[in-house]
PDB file of C-alpha atoms in Angstrom:
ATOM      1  CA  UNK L 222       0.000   0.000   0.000  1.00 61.00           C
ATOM      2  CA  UNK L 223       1.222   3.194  -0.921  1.00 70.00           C
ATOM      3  CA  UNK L 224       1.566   5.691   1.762  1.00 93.00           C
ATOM      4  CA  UNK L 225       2.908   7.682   4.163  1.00 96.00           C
ATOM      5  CA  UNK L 226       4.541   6.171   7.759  1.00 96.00           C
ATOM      6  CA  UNK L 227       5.442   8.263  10.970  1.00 97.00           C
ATOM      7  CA  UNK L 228       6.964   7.120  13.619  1.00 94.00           C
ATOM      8  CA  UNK L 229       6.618   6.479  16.667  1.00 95.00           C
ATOM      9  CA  UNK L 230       3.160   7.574  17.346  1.00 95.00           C
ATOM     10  CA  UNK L 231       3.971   8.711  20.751  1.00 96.00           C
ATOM     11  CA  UNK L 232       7.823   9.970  21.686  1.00 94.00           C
ATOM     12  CA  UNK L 233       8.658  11.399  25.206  1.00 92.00           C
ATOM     13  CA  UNK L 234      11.227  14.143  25.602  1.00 90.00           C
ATOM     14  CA  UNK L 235      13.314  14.785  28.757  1.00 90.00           C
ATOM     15  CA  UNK L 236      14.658  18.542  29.244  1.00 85.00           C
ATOM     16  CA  UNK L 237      17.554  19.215  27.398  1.00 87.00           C
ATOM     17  CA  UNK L 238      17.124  16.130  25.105  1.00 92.00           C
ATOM     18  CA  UNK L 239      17.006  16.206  21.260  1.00 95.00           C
ATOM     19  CA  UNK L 240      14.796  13.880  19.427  1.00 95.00           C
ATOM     20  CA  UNK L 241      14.262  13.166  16.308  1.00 96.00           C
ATOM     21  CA  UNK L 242      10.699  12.009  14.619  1.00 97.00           C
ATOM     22  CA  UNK L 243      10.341   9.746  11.342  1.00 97.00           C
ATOM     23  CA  UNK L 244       8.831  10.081   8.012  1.00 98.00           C
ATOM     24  CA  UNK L 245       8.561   7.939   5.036  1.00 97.00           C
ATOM     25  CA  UNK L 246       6.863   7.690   2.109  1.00 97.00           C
ATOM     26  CA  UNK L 247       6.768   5.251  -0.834  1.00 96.00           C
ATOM     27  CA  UNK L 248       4.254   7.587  -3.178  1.00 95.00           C
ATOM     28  CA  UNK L 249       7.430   8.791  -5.216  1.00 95.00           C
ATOM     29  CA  UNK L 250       6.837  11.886  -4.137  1.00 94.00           C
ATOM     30  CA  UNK L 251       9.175  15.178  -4.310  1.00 93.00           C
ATOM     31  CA  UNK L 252       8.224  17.496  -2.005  1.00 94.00           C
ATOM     32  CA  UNK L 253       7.452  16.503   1.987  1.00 96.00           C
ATOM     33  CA  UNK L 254       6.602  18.511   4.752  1.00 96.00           C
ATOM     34  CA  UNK L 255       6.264  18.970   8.813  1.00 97.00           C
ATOM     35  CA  UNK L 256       3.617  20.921  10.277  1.00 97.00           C
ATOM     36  CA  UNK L 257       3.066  20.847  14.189  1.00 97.00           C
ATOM     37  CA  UNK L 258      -0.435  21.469  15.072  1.00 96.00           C
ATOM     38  CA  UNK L 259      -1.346  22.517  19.213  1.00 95.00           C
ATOM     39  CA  UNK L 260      -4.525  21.088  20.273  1.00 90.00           C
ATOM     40  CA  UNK L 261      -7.805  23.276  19.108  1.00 87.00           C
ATOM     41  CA  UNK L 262      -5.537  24.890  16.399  1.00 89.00           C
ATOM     42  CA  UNK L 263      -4.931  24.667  12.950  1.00 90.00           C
ATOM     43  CA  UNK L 264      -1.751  23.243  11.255  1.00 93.00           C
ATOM     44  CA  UNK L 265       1.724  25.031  11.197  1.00 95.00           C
ATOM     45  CA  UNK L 266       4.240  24.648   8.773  1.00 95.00           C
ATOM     46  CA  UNK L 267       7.852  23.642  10.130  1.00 97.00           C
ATOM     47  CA  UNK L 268       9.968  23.115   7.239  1.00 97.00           C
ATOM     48  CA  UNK L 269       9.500  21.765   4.267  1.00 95.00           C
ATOM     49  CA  UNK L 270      11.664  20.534   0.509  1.00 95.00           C
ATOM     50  CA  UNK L 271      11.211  20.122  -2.251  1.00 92.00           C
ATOM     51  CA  UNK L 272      14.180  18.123  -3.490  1.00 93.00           C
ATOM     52  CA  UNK L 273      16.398  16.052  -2.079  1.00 95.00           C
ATOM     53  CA  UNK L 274      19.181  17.652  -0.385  1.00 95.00           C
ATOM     54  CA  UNK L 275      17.495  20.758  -0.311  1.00 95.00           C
ATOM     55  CA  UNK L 276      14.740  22.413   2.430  1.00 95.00           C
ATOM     56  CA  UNK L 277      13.301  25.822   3.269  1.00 95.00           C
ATOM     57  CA  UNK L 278      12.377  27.008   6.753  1.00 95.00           C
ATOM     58  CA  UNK L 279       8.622  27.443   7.571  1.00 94.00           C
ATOM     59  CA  UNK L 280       6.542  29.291   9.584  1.00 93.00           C
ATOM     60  CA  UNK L 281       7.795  27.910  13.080  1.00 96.00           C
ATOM     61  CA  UNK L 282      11.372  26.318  12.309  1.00 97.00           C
ATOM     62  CA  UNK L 283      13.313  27.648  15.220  1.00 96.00           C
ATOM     63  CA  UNK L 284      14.358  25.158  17.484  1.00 96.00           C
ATOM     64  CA  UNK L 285      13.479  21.707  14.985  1.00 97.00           C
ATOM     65  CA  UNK L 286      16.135  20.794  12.245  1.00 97.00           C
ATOM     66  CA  UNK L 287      15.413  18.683   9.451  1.00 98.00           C
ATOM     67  CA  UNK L 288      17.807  16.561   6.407  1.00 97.00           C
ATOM     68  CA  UNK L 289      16.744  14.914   3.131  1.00 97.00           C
ATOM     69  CA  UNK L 290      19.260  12.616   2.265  1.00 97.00           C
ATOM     70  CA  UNK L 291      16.806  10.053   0.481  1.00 97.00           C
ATOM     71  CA  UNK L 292      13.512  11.278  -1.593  1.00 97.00           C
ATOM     72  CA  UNK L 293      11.656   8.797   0.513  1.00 97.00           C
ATOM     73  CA  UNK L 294      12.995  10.161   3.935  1.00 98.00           C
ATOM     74  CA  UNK L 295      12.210  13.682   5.765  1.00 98.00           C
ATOM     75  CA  UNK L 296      13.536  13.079   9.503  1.00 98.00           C
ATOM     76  CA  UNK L 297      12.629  15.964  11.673  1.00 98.00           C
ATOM     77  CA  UNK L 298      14.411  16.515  14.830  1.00 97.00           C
ATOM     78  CA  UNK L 299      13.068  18.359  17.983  1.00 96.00           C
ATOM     79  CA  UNK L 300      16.299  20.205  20.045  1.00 95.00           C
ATOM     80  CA  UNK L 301      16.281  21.198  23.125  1.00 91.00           C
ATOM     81  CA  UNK L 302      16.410  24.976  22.141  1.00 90.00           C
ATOM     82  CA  UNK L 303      12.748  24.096  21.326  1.00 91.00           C
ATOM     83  CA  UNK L 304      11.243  25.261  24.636  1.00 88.00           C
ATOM     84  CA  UNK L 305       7.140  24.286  24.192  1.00 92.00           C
ATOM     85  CA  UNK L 306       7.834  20.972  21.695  1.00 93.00           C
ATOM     86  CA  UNK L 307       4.644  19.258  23.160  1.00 95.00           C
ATOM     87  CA  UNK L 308       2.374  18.997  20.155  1.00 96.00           C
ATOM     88  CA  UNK L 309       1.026  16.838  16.964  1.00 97.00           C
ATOM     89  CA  UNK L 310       3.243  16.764  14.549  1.00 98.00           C
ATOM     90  CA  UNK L 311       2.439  16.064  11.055  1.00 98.00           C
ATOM     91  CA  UNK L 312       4.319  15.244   8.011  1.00 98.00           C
ATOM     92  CA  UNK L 313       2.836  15.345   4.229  1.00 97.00           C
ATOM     93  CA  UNK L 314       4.186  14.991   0.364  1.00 96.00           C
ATOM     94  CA  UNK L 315       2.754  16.170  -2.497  1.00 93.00           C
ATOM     95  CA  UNK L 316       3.490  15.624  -6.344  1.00 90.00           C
ATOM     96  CA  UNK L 317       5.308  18.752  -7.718  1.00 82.00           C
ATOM     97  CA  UNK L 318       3.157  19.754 -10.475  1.00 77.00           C
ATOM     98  CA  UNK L 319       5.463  22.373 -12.200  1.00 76.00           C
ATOM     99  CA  UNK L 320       3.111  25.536 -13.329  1.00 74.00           C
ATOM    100  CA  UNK L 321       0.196  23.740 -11.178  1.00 76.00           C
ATOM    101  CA  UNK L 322       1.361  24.198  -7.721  1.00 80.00           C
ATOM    102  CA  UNK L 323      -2.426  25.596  -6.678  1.00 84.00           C
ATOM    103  CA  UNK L 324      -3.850  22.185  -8.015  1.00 84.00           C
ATOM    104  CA  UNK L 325      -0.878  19.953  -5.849  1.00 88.00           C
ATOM    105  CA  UNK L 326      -2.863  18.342  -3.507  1.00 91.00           C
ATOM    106  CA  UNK L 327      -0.965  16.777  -0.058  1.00 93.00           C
ATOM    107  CA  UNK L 328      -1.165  13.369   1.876  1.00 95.00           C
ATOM    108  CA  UNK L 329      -0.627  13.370   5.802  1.00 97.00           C
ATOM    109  CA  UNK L 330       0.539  10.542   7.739  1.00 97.00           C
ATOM    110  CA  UNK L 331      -1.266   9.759  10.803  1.00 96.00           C
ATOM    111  CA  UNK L 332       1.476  11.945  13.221  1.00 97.00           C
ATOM    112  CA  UNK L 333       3.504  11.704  16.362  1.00 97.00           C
ATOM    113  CA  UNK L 334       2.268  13.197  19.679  1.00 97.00           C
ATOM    114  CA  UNK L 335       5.369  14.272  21.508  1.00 95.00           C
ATOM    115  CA  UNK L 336       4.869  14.622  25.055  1.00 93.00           C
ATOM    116  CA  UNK L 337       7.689  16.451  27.449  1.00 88.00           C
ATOM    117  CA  UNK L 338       8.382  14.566  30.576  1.00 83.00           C
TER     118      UNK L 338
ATOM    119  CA  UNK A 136      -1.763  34.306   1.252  1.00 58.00           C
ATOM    120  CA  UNK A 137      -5.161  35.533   0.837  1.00 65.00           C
ATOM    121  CA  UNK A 138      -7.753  34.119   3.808  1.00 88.00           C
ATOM    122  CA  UNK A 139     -10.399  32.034   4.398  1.00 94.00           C
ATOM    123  CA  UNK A 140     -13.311  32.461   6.977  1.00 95.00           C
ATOM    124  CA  UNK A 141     -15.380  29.172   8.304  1.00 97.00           C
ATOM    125  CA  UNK A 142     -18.148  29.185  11.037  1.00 97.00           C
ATOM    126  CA  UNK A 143     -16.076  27.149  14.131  1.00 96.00           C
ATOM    127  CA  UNK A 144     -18.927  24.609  14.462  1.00 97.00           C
ATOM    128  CA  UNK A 145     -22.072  23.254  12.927  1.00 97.00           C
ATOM    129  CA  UNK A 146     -23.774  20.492  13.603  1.00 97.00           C
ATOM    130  CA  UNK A 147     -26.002  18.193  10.994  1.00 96.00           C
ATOM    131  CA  UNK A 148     -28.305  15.179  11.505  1.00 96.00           C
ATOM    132  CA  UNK A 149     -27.452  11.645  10.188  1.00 96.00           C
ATOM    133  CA  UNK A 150     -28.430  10.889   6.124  1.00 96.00           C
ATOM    134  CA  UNK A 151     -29.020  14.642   5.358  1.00 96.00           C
ATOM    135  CA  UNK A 152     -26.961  16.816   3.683  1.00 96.00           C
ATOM    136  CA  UNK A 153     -24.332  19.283   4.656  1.00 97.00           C
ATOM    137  CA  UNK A 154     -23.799  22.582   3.558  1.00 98.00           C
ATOM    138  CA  UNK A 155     -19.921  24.128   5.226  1.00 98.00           C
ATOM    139  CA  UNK A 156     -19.248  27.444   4.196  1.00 97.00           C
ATOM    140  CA  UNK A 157     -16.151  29.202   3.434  1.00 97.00           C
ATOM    141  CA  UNK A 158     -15.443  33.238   2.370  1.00 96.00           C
ATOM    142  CA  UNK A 159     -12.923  33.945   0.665  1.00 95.00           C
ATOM    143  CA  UNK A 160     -13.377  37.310  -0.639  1.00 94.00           C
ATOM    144  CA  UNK A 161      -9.428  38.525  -1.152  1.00 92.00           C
ATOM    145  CA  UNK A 162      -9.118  35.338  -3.533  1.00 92.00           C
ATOM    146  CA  UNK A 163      -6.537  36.059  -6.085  1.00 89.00           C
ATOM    147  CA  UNK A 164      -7.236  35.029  -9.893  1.00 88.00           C
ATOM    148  CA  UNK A 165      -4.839  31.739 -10.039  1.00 88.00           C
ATOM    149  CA  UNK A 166      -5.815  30.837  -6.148  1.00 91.00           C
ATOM    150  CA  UNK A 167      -7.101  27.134  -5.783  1.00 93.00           C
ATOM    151  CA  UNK A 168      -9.858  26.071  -3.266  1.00 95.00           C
ATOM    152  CA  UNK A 169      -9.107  23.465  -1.303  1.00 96.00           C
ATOM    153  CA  UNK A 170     -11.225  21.424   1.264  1.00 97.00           C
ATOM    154  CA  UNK A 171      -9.189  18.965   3.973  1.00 97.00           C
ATOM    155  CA  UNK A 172     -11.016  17.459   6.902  1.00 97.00           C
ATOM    156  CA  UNK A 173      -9.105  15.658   9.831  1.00 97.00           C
ATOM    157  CA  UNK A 174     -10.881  13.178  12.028  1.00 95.00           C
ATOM    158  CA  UNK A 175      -9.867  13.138  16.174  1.00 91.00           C
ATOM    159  CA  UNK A 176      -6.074  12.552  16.820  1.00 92.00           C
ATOM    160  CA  UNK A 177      -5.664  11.633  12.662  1.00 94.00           C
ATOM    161  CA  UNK A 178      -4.075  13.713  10.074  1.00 95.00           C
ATOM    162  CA  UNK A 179      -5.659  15.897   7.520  1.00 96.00           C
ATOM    163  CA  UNK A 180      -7.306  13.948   4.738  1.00 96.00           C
ATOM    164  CA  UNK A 181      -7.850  15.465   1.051  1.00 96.00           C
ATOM    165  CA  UNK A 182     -11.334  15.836   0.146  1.00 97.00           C
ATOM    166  CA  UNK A 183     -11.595  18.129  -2.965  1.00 97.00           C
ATOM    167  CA  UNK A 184     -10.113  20.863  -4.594  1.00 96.00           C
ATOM    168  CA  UNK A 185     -11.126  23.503  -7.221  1.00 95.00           C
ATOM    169  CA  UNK A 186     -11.047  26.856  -9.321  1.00 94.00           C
ATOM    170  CA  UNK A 187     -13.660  28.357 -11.194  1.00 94.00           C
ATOM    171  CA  UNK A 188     -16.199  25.333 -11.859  1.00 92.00           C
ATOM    172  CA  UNK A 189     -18.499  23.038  -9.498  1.00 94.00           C
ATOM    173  CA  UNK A 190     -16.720  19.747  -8.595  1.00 95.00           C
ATOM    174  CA  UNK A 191     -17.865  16.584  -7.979  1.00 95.00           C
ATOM    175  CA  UNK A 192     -15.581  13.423  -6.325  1.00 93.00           C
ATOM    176  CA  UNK A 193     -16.930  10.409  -3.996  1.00 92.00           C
ATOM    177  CA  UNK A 194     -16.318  11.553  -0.981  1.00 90.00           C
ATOM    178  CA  UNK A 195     -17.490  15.288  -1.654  1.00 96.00           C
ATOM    179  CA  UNK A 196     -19.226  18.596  -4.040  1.00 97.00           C
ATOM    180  CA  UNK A 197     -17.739  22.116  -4.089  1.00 98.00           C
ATOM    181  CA  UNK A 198     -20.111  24.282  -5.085  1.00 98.00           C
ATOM    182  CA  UNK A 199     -17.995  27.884  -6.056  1.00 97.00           C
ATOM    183  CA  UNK A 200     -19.861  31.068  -6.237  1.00 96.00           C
ATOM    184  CA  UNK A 201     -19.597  33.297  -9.437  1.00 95.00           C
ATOM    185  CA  UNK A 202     -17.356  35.578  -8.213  1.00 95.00           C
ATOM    186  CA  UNK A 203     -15.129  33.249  -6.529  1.00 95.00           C
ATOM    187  CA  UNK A 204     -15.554  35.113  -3.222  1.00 96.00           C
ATOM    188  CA  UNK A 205     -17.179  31.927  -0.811  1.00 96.00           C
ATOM    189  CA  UNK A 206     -17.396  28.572  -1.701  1.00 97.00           C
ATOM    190  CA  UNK A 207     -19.503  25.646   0.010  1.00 98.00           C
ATOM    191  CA  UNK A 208     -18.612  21.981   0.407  1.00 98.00           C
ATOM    192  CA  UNK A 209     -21.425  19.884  -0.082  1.00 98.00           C
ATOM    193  CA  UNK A 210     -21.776  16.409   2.030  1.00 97.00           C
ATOM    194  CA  UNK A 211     -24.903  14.745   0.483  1.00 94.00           C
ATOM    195  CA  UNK A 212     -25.345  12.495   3.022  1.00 95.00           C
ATOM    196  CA  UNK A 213     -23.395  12.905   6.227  1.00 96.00           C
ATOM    197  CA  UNK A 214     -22.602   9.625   8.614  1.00 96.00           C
ATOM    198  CA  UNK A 215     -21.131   9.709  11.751  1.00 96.00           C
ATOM    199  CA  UNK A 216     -17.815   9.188  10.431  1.00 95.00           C
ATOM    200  CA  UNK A 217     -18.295  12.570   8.448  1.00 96.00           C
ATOM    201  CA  UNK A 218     -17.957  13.735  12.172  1.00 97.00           C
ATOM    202  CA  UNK A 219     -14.100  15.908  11.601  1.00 97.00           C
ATOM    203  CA  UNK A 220     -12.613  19.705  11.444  1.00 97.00           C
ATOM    204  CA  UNK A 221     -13.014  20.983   7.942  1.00 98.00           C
ATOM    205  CA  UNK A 222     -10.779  23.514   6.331  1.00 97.00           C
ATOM    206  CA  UNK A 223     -11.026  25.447   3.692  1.00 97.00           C
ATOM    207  CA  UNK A 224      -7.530  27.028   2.072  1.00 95.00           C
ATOM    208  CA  UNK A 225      -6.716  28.585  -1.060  1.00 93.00           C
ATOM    209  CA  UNK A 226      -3.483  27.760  -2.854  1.00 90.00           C
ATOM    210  CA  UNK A 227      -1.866  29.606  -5.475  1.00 85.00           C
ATOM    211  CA  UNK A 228       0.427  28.711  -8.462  1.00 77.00           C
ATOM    212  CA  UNK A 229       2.953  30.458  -7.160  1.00 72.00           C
ATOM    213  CA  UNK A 230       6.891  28.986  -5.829  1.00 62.00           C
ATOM    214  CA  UNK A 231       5.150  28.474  -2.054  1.00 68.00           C
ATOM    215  CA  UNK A 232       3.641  24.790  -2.045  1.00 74.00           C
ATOM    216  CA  UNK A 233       2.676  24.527   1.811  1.00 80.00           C
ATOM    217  CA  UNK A 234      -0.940  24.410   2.681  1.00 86.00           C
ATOM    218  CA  UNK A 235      -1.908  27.588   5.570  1.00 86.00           C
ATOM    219  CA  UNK A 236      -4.780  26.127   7.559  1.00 89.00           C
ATOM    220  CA  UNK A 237      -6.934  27.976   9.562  1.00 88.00           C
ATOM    221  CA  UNK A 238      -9.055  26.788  12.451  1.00 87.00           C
ATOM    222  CA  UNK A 239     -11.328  25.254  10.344  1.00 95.00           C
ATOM    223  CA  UNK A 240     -15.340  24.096  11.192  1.00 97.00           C
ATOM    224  CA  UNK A 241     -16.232  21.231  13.782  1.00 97.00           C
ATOM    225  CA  UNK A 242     -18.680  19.712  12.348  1.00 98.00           C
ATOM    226  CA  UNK A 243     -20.855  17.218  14.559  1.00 97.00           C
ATOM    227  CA  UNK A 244     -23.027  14.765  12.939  1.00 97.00           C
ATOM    228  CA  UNK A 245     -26.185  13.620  15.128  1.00 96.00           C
ATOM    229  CA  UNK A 246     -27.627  10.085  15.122  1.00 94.00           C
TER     230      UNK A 246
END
């Protein structure tokens, strides 16, 4: 089944700790994504690329870091310089649809709750 | 990116259709409208997109007024699983591909 995985669905973080948050996808997608959404609220975007070895900061990127060394793989890490991290974070792709971007349409996986201990 | 206003909640009975509104009245010319839904503790799911004309897919209608200014997603028979926060975004051709939700409409389907 094509798709995209995150894992794990629940990660705890102890102060000063760094952790890092999985996200793979076999749709042969280019571009992926990270939003973090806080409960009752919509979804913020975190960072995002569009080709491998390349990504732009979002919205909200200070304190999270992110690589893409594979097209399937968008790891996003959580530092400890990120003082609030507790959240839902989400990660999509979408099909780069060159002259079309309005029409590209995304696919979430079904997110990690990180919880700070 | 232009916005999008939703009512926060509304509330429909079991087999009957569903009307969710969305204004958009700063929409640009080349701005997409695009309707997501996410169900408790899930991610956002795709449910239908558009730009001048009505659309019709399985799961949904989008029904876009004349002057592109408010739209309305149709449900044409909601189930309790239709139960979910709907947003409504618009999405332009331009170089930025992320998706800007707002806080989108509850909507609570009744048995």
């Amino acid at each position: 089944d094509g798709g995209i995985t995150q894992s794990p669905k629940y990660l705890f973080r102890k102060e000063g700790q760094n952790v890092t948050l999985s996200c793979e996808q076999n749709l042969n997608h280019d571009a992926m994504y990270w939003y973090r959404q806080d409960p009752g609220q919509g979804l913020r975007l975190i960072y995002y690329s569009q080709i491998v070895n390349d990504f732009q900061k979002g919205d909200i990127a200070e304190g999270y870091s992110v690589s893409r060394e594979k097209k399937e793989s968008f790891p996003l890490t959580v530092t400890s310089a990120q003082k609030n991290p507790t959240a839902f974070y989400l990660c999509a792709s979408s099909m780069m649809r060159l002259g079309l971007a309005g029409s590209e349409t995304q696919y979430f996986g079904p997110g990690t709750r990180l919880l700070v201990l | 990116d232009a916005k999008t206003t939703q009512p926060n909640s509304m509330e429909s009975n079991e087999e009957e259709p569903v009307h969710l509104p969305c204004n958009h009245s700063t929409i640009s010319g080349t701005d997409y409208i695009h309707w997501y839904r996410q169900l408790p503790s899930q991610g956002p799911e795709y449910v239908i997109h558009g730009l001048t004309s009505n659309v019709n897919n399985r799961m949904a209608s989008l029904a876009i007024a004349e002057d592109r200014k408010s739209s309305t997603l149709i449900l044409h028979r909601a189930t309790l699983r239709d139960a979910a926060v709907y947003y409504c975004i618009l999405k332009s051709s331009g170089s930025a591909r992320q998706l800007t939700f707002g806080s989108g409409t509850q909507l609570t389907v009744l048995p």
